[in-house]
Amino acid sequence: MQILGIGSRINHPEHGKGVVTNLDSNQYWVTFIENGLETIALDDDFEIIEAAENEVDSVSFFDIESSLVRILKKYSDVSEIVPIGDKWKGGVLELKPADSNLKSKKIKIEDFFKKITMVRDRLRVMEQKVNASNLDAQEKVDIQQYITRIYGSLTTFNVLFKSKDQQFVGQKGK
């Protein structure tokens, strides 16, 4: 199936002669001499009087949405939803001081896990900002090594992650 460009002239069995004035991934917008502006499916039955080259990139909403999500993940601190391991759901983290006279602190594991994933996401943003910065190459390498060591220090908390590919990776994994 040939995709017509804007300016193509067609003859439609129902609407008559018209000119393609816009298009997307599903349909043409055609201005017909007798019926005005109508939308017709790309694969509708019509005669091509004169085909103009497709001067417009037809991009689907899915393509635009996918690109936007990729850009937001790369350049913002918007965090993805990271599931906690099933065995930890509803659990409690309890911090007990050595002195039994002092009160212990209980924290929902899900709340603690959210904090850990926020730290991870902010480290990723910092990494991107360092890589995009005007620092010289050696300074970038030095800061990257510190960030990698921070990831390594956080590997203790990998047990909380449901998915292995979302866990912290230190020096050995890089």
mmCIF file of C-alpha atoms in Angstrom:
data_model
loop_
_atom_site.group_PDB
_atom_site.id
_atom_site.type_symbol
_atom_site.label_atom_id
_atom_site.label_comp_id
_atom_site.label_asym_id
_atom_site.label_seq_id
_atom_site.Cartn_x
_atom_site.Cartn_y
_atom_site.Cartn_z
ATOM 1 C CA MET A 1 0.000 0.000 0.000
ATOM 2 C CA GLN A 2 1.374 3.374 -1.046
ATOM 3 C CA ILE A 3 1.234 6.158 1.557
ATOM 4 C CA LEU A 4 0.274 9.408 -0.100
ATOM 5 C CA GLY A 5 1.878 12.691 0.889
ATOM 6 C CA ILE A 6 0.165 15.984 1.573
ATOM 7 C CA GLY A 7 -0.960 17.543 -1.684
ATOM 8 C CA SER A 8 -1.840 14.240 -3.342
ATOM 9 C CA ARG A 9 -5.012 14.361 -5.409
ATOM 10 C CA ILE A 10 -7.545 11.530 -5.273
ATOM 11 C CA ASN A 11 -10.965 10.573 -6.589
ATOM 12 C CA HIS A 12 -13.106 8.862 -3.941
ATOM 13 C CA PRO A 13 -16.216 6.885 -5.045
ATOM 14 C CA GLU A 14 -18.399 8.486 -2.341
ATOM 15 C CA HIS A 15 -16.872 11.947 -1.774
ATOM 16 C CA GLY A 16 -15.554 12.784 -5.248
ATOM 17 C CA LYS A 17 -12.280 14.583 -6.018
ATOM 18 C CA GLY A 18 -10.128 15.920 -3.216
ATOM 19 C CA VAL A 19 -6.655 16.794 -1.942
ATOM 20 C CA VAL A 20 -4.858 15.156 1.000
ATOM 21 C CA THR A 21 -4.262 17.919 3.552
ATOM 22 C CA ASN A 22 -2.974 15.842 6.487
ATOM 23 C CA LEU A 23 -2.394 12.248 7.555
ATOM 24 C CA ASP A 24 -1.525 10.073 10.522
ATOM 25 C CA SER A 25 -0.794 6.382 10.944
ATOM 26 C CA ASN A 26 -4.475 5.432 10.367
ATOM 27 C CA GLN A 27 -6.141 7.955 8.075
ATOM 28 C CA TYR A 28 -5.953 10.776 5.566
ATOM 29 C CA TRP A 29 -7.598 14.170 6.035
ATOM 30 C CA VAL A 30 -8.893 15.011 2.583
ATOM 31 C CA THR A 31 -10.516 18.252 1.479
ATOM 32 C CA PHE A 32 -13.070 17.289 -1.159
ATOM 33 C CA ILE A 33 -14.392 19.760 -3.723
ATOM 34 C CA GLU A 34 -18.047 18.985 -2.987
ATOM 35 C CA ASN A 35 -18.025 17.550 0.570
ATOM 36 C CA GLY A 36 -15.368 19.586 2.356
ATOM 37 C CA LEU A 37 -13.010 18.016 4.883
ATOM 38 C CA GLU A 38 -13.417 14.280 5.494
ATOM 39 C CA THR A 39 -11.211 11.613 7.035
ATOM 40 C CA ILE A 40 -10.756 8.338 5.216
ATOM 41 C CA ALA A 41 -8.807 5.226 6.119
ATOM 42 C CA LEU A 42 -5.373 4.829 4.540
ATOM 43 C CA ASP A 43 -6.552 1.611 2.882
ATOM 44 C CA ASP A 44 -9.922 3.004 1.759
ATOM 45 C CA ASP A 45 -10.920 2.438 -1.876
ATOM 46 C CA PHE A 46 -10.064 5.473 -4.030
ATOM 47 C CA GLU A 47 -8.331 6.368 -7.280
ATOM 48 C CA ILE A 48 -5.020 8.216 -7.120
ATOM 49 C CA ILE A 49 -5.075 11.087 -9.590
ATOM 50 C CA GLU A 50 -1.654 12.462 -8.636
ATOM 51 C CA ALA A 51 0.565 11.205 -5.821
ATOM 52 C CA ALA A 52 2.771 13.638 -3.942
ATOM 53 C CA GLU A 53 5.724 12.281 -2.019
ATOM 54 C CA ASN A 54 5.093 11.781 1.669
ATOM 55 C CA GLU A 55 6.564 14.986 3.078
ATOM 56 C CA VAL A 56 5.421 14.233 6.608
ATOM 57 C CA ASP A 57 6.704 11.556 8.946
ATOM 58 C CA SER A 58 3.685 9.621 10.091
ATOM 59 C CA VAL A 59 4.394 8.786 13.698
ATOM 60 C CA SER A 60 1.980 6.868 15.862
ATOM 61 C CA PHE A 61 0.878 7.977 19.303
ATOM 62 C CA PHE A 62 2.658 4.877 20.681
ATOM 63 C CA ASP A 63 5.955 6.030 19.118
ATOM 64 C CA ILE A 64 5.574 9.503 20.608
ATOM 65 C CA GLU A 65 4.618 8.126 24.020
ATOM 66 C CA SER A 66 7.537 5.668 24.020
ATOM 67 C CA SER A 67 9.981 8.428 23.113
ATOM 68 C CA LEU A 68 8.612 10.719 25.810
ATOM 69 C CA VAL A 69 8.878 8.003 28.482
ATOM 70 C CA ARG A 70 12.474 7.283 27.423
ATOM 71 C CA ILE A 71 13.372 10.996 27.609
ATOM 72 C CA LEU A 72 11.712 11.441 31.002
ATOM 73 C CA LYS A 73 13.537 8.418 32.418
ATOM 74 C CA LYS A 74 16.833 9.687 31.072
ATOM 75 C CA TYR A 75 16.647 13.339 32.093
ATOM 76 C CA SER A 76 14.471 13.507 35.190
ATOM 77 C CA ASP A 77 14.284 11.975 38.598
ATOM 78 C CA VAL A 78 10.883 10.436 37.869
ATOM 79 C CA SER A 79 11.214 6.997 39.324
ATOM 80 C CA GLU A 80 9.934 3.786 37.871
ATOM 81 C CA ILE A 81 7.709 1.522 39.894
ATOM 82 C CA VAL A 82 9.958 -1.100 41.450
ATOM 83 C CA PRO A 83 8.244 -4.067 43.093
ATOM 84 C CA ILE A 84 9.418 -5.350 46.447
ATOM 85 C CA GLY A 85 9.971 -9.087 46.887
ATOM 86 C CA ASP A 86 6.737 -10.898 47.821
ATOM 87 C CA LYS A 87 8.131 -12.305 51.068
ATOM 88 C CA TRP A 88 8.754 -8.757 52.369
ATOM 89 C CA LYS A 89 5.265 -7.351 51.685
ATOM 90 C CA GLY A 90 3.611 -6.291 54.934
ATOM 91 C CA GLY A 91 6.861 -6.826 56.840
ATOM 92 C CA VAL A 92 8.459 -4.599 59.446
ATOM 93 C CA LEU A 93 12.068 -3.535 59.869
ATOM 94 C CA GLU A 94 12.954 -3.206 63.536
ATOM 95 C CA LEU A 95 16.033 -1.346 64.756
ATOM 96 C CA LYS A 96 16.923 -2.347 68.309
ATOM 97 C CA PRO A 97 19.523 -0.377 70.262
ATOM 98 C CA ALA A 98 22.069 -2.297 72.338
ATOM 99 C CA ASP A 99 20.786 -0.546 75.463
ATOM 100 C CA SER A 100 17.554 -2.355 76.410
ATOM 101 C CA ASN A 101 16.368 0.787 78.255
ATOM 102 C CA LEU A 102 16.050 2.579 74.906
ATOM 103 C CA LYS A 103 13.054 2.202 72.651
ATOM 104 C CA SER A 104 13.386 0.319 69.354
ATOM 105 C CA LYS A 105 12.256 1.801 66.046
ATOM 106 C CA LYS A 106 9.909 -0.065 63.672
ATOM 107 C CA ILE A 107 9.553 0.879 60.031
ATOM 108 C CA LYS A 108 7.345 -0.733 57.385
ATOM 109 C CA ILE A 109 9.640 -2.547 54.980
ATOM 110 C CA GLU A 110 7.740 -1.087 52.009
ATOM 111 C CA ASP A 111 8.509 2.460 53.272
ATOM 112 C CA PHE A 112 12.171 1.595 53.766
ATOM 113 C CA PHE A 113 12.275 -0.005 50.311
ATOM 114 C CA LYS A 114 10.814 3.146 48.700
ATOM 115 C CA LYS A 115 13.612 5.184 50.291
ATOM 116 C CA ILE A 116 16.240 2.760 48.987
ATOM 117 C CA THR A 117 14.827 2.896 45.435
ATOM 118 C CA MET A 118 14.711 6.710 45.604
ATOM 119 C CA VAL A 119 18.414 6.708 46.515
ATOM 120 C CA ARG A 120 19.091 4.431 43.538
ATOM 121 C CA ASP A 121 17.091 6.622 41.157
ATOM 122 C CA ARG A 122 18.842 9.773 42.336
ATOM 123 C CA LEU A 123 22.223 8.117 41.895
ATOM 124 C CA ARG A 124 21.248 7.306 38.304
ATOM 125 C CA VAL A 125 20.284 10.939 37.687
ATOM 126 C CA MET A 126 23.576 12.082 39.231
ATOM 127 C CA GLU A 127 25.434 9.691 36.924
ATOM 128 C CA GLN A 128 23.685 11.160 33.891
ATOM 129 C CA LYS A 129 24.375 14.713 35.012
ATOM 130 C CA VAL A 130 28.064 13.920 35.574
ATOM 131 C CA ASN A 131 28.314 12.318 32.118
ATOM 132 C CA ALA A 132 26.638 15.348 30.500
ATOM 133 C CA SER A 133 28.666 17.895 32.483
ATOM 134 C CA ASN A 134 31.617 20.013 31.400
ATOM 135 C CA LEU A 135 33.981 18.185 33.762
ATOM 136 C CA ASP A 136 37.132 16.853 32.158
ATOM 137 C CA ALA A 137 37.330 13.129 31.399
ATOM 138 C CA GLN A 138 39.431 12.221 34.453
ATOM 139 C CA GLU A 139 37.087 14.038 36.846
ATOM 140 C CA LYS A 140 34.129 12.184 35.299
ATOM 141 C CA VAL A 141 35.912 8.850 35.767
ATOM 142 C CA ASP A 142 36.733 9.673 39.388
ATOM 143 C CA ILE A 143 33.131 10.608 40.206
ATOM 144 C CA GLN A 144 31.831 7.528 38.354
ATOM 145 C CA GLN A 145 34.094 5.351 40.515
ATOM 146 C CA TYR A 146 32.627 6.904 43.674
ATOM 147 C CA ILE A 147 29.105 6.311 42.389
ATOM 148 C CA THR A 148 29.978 2.691 41.565
ATOM 149 C CA ARG A 149 31.304 2.228 45.105
ATOM 150 C CA ILE A 150 28.056 3.687 46.487
ATOM 151 C CA TYR A 151 26.098 1.158 44.423
ATOM 152 C CA GLY A 152 28.374 -1.538 45.840
ATOM 153 C CA SER A 153 27.629 -0.395 49.388
ATOM 154 C CA LEU A 154 23.906 -0.633 48.683
ATOM 155 C CA THR A 155 24.016 -4.219 47.349
ATOM 156 C CA THR A 156 23.152 -5.378 50.882
ATOM 157 C CA PHE A 157 19.578 -4.284 50.154
ATOM 158 C CA ASN A 158 19.268 -6.331 46.936
ATOM 159 C CA VAL A 159 17.463 -9.007 48.934
ATOM 160 C CA LEU A 160 14.419 -6.679 49.015
ATOM 161 C CA PHE A 161 14.028 -6.428 45.222
ATOM 162 C CA LYS A 162 11.585 -8.709 43.449
ATOM 163 C CA SER A 163 13.436 -8.476 40.130
ATOM 164 C CA LYS A 164 17.156 -9.149 39.903
ATOM 165 C CA ASP A 165 17.625 -6.688 37.016
ATOM 166 C CA GLN A 166 16.567 -3.783 39.270
ATOM 167 C CA GLN A 167 19.097 -4.541 41.992
ATOM 168 C CA PHE A 168 22.190 -2.509 42.840
ATOM 169 C CA VAL A 169 25.371 -3.453 41.003
ATOM 170 C CA GLY A 170 28.791 -2.521 42.331
ATOM 171 C CA GLN A 171 32.305 -2.771 40.860
ATOM 172 C CA LYS A 172 32.132 -6.457 39.890
ATOM 173 C CA GLY A 173 28.964 -6.013 37.809
ATOM 174 C CA LYS A 174 30.194 -3.020 35.818
#
